[in-house]
Amino acid sequence: EVQLVESGGGLVQAGGSLRLSCAASGFTFDDYVIGWFRQAPGKEREGVSCINSSDGSIYYADSVKGRFTISSDHAKNTVYLQMTSLKPDDTAVYYCAADYWPYYSINRSPSCQANGMDYWGKGTLVTVSS
């Protein structure tokens, strides 16, 4: 079965860095778009970053461009989200998700919408203090 397990969340001061990991099992990276989503209290779940290993295309939300970096390690079956220059507004539960999509992404920008994802991890809390 498909399984996604997040780790790496915690408490960090504004301006600091944190790396989240998503350990995947039960499927092949090349057949799925893998992404990171976050949900803060009172807000809708939003796509942060997604990667399509079939063509290497990547999507970043405007709010995190230049600060976050998504990457994948096929040998470890893991997707990472390196977060730098963290802000209090980044505080949220971060979820890893997978979308079955064994194709290239149009315009090399993978779809990264919560309602389009097929599988979800349980989430990891990131808290950024001011």
Coordinates of C-alpha atoms in Angstrom, one line a residue:
E1 CA 0.0 0.0 0.0
V2 CA 1.0 3.6 -0.5
Q3 CA 2.4 5.2 2.7
L4 CA 3.8 8.6 3.3
V5 CA 5.5 9.5 6.6
E6 CA 6.6 13.1 7.4
S7 CA 9.4 14.1 9.9
G8 CA 11.5 17.1 10.7
G9 CA 9.0 19.5 12.1
G10 CA 9.7 21.5 15.3
L11 CA 10.1 24.9 16.8
V12 CA 12.5 27.4 15.2
Q13 CA 13.1 31.1 15.5
A14 CA 12.3 33.5 12.6
G15 CA 15.1 33.5 10.1
G16 CA 16.1 30.0 10.9
S17 CA 16.0 26.8 8.8
L18 CA 14.4 23.4 9.0
R19 CA 14.3 20.4 6.7
L20 CA 11.3 18.2 6.4
S21 CA 11.4 14.7 5.1
C22 CA 8.7 12.5 3.5
A23 CA 9.5 8.8 3.4
A24 CA 7.5 7.1 0.8
S25 CA 6.7 3.4 0.2
G26 CA 4.4 1.3 -1.9
F27 CA 4.9 3.2 -5.2
T28 CA 7.4 4.5 -7.7
F29 CA 8.3 8.2 -7.6
D30 CA 8.2 8.5 -11.4
D31 CA 4.5 7.6 -11.5
Y32 CA 3.5 10.3 -9.0
V33 CA 3.7 14.0 -8.3
I34 CA 4.9 14.4 -4.7
G35 CA 4.1 17.6 -2.8
W36 CA 4.2 19.5 0.4
F37 CA 1.1 21.2 1.7
R38 CA 0.5 23.2 4.8
Q39 CA -2.5 24.3 6.9
A40 CA -2.5 26.9 9.6
P41 CA -5.4 27.4 12.1
G42 CA -8.4 29.0 10.4
K43 CA -6.9 28.8 6.9
E44 CA -7.4 26.4 4.0
R45 CA -4.8 23.8 3.1
E46 CA -2.4 25.2 0.5
G47 CA 0.1 23.8 -1.8
V48 CA 3.7 24.8 -0.9
S49 CA 5.8 22.9 -3.4
C50 CA 5.4 19.9 -5.7
I51 CA 7.8 17.8 -7.8
N52 CA 7.3 15.6 -10.8
S53 CA 10.1 13.1 -11.0
S54 CA 9.2 12.1 -14.5
D55 CA 10.5 15.3 -16.0
G56 CA 12.0 17.1 -13.0
S57 CA 9.5 19.9 -13.0
I58 CA 8.9 21.8 -9.8
Y59 CA 6.2 24.1 -8.5
Y60 CA 6.6 26.6 -5.6
A61 CA 3.9 28.8 -4.1
D62 CA 4.8 32.5 -4.5
S63 CA 5.0 32.9 -0.7
V64 CA 7.9 30.5 -0.5
K65 CA 9.9 31.1 -3.7
G66 CA 13.5 31.8 -3.0
R67 CA 13.2 30.4 0.6
F68 CA 12.1 26.8 0.2
T69 CA 13.7 24.0 -1.9
I70 CA 12.1 20.7 -2.8
S71 CA 14.2 17.7 -3.8
S72 CA 13.9 13.9 -4.1
D73 CA 16.3 11.1 -3.4
H74 CA 15.2 7.9 -5.3
A75 CA 17.7 5.7 -3.5
K76 CA 16.1 6.6 -0.1
N77 CA 12.6 6.9 -1.5
T78 CA 12.3 10.2 0.2
V79 CA 11.3 13.8 -0.7
Y80 CA 12.6 16.7 1.2
L81 CA 11.6 20.3 1.8
Q82 CA 14.5 22.5 2.8
M83 CA 13.1 25.6 4.4
T84 CA 15.2 28.7 5.1
S85 CA 14.5 32.3 6.2
L86 CA 11.5 31.0 8.0
K87 CA 8.8 33.5 9.0
P88 CA 6.0 33.3 11.7
D89 CA 3.5 33.1 8.8
D90 CA 5.1 29.7 7.9
T91 CA 3.8 28.2 11.1
A92 CA 1.4 25.3 10.1
V93 CA 1.0 21.6 10.0
Y94 CA 2.9 20.4 6.9
Y95 CA 1.7 17.4 5.0
C96 CA 3.3 15.3 2.4
A97 CA 1.0 14.1 -0.4
A98 CA 1.1 12.1 -3.6
D99 CA -0.9 12.4 -6.9
Y100 CA -0.8 9.5 -9.4
W101 CA 0.4 11.2 -12.5
P102 CA 2.8 9.0 -14.7
Y103 CA 3.2 11.8 -17.3
Y104 CA 5.2 15.0 -17.9
S105 CA 3.8 18.2 -16.4
I106 CA 2.4 20.8 -18.8
N107 CA 4.7 23.8 -19.1
R108 CA 7.0 21.9 -16.6
S109 CA 4.9 23.1 -13.7
P110 CA 3.2 20.2 -11.8
S111 CA -0.3 20.7 -10.5
C112 CA -0.1 21.3 -6.7
Q113 CA -3.6 21.5 -5.4
A114 CA -4.8 19.7 -2.3
N115 CA -8.0 18.4 -3.9
G116 CA -6.0 16.7 -6.6
M117 CA -3.8 14.6 -4.3
D118 CA -4.6 10.9 -3.9
Y119 CA -2.6 10.0 -0.8
W120 CA -1.6 11.9 2.4
G121 CA 0.7 11.6 5.3
K122 CA -0.4 12.5 8.9
G123 CA 1.5 15.8 9.0
T124 CA 4.3 17.4 11.0
L125 CA 4.0 20.6 12.9
V126 CA 6.3 23.5 12.1
T127 CA 6.2 26.5 14.6
V128 CA 8.2 29.6 13.8
S129 CA 8.6 32.1 16.7
S130 CA 9.2 35.8 16.3

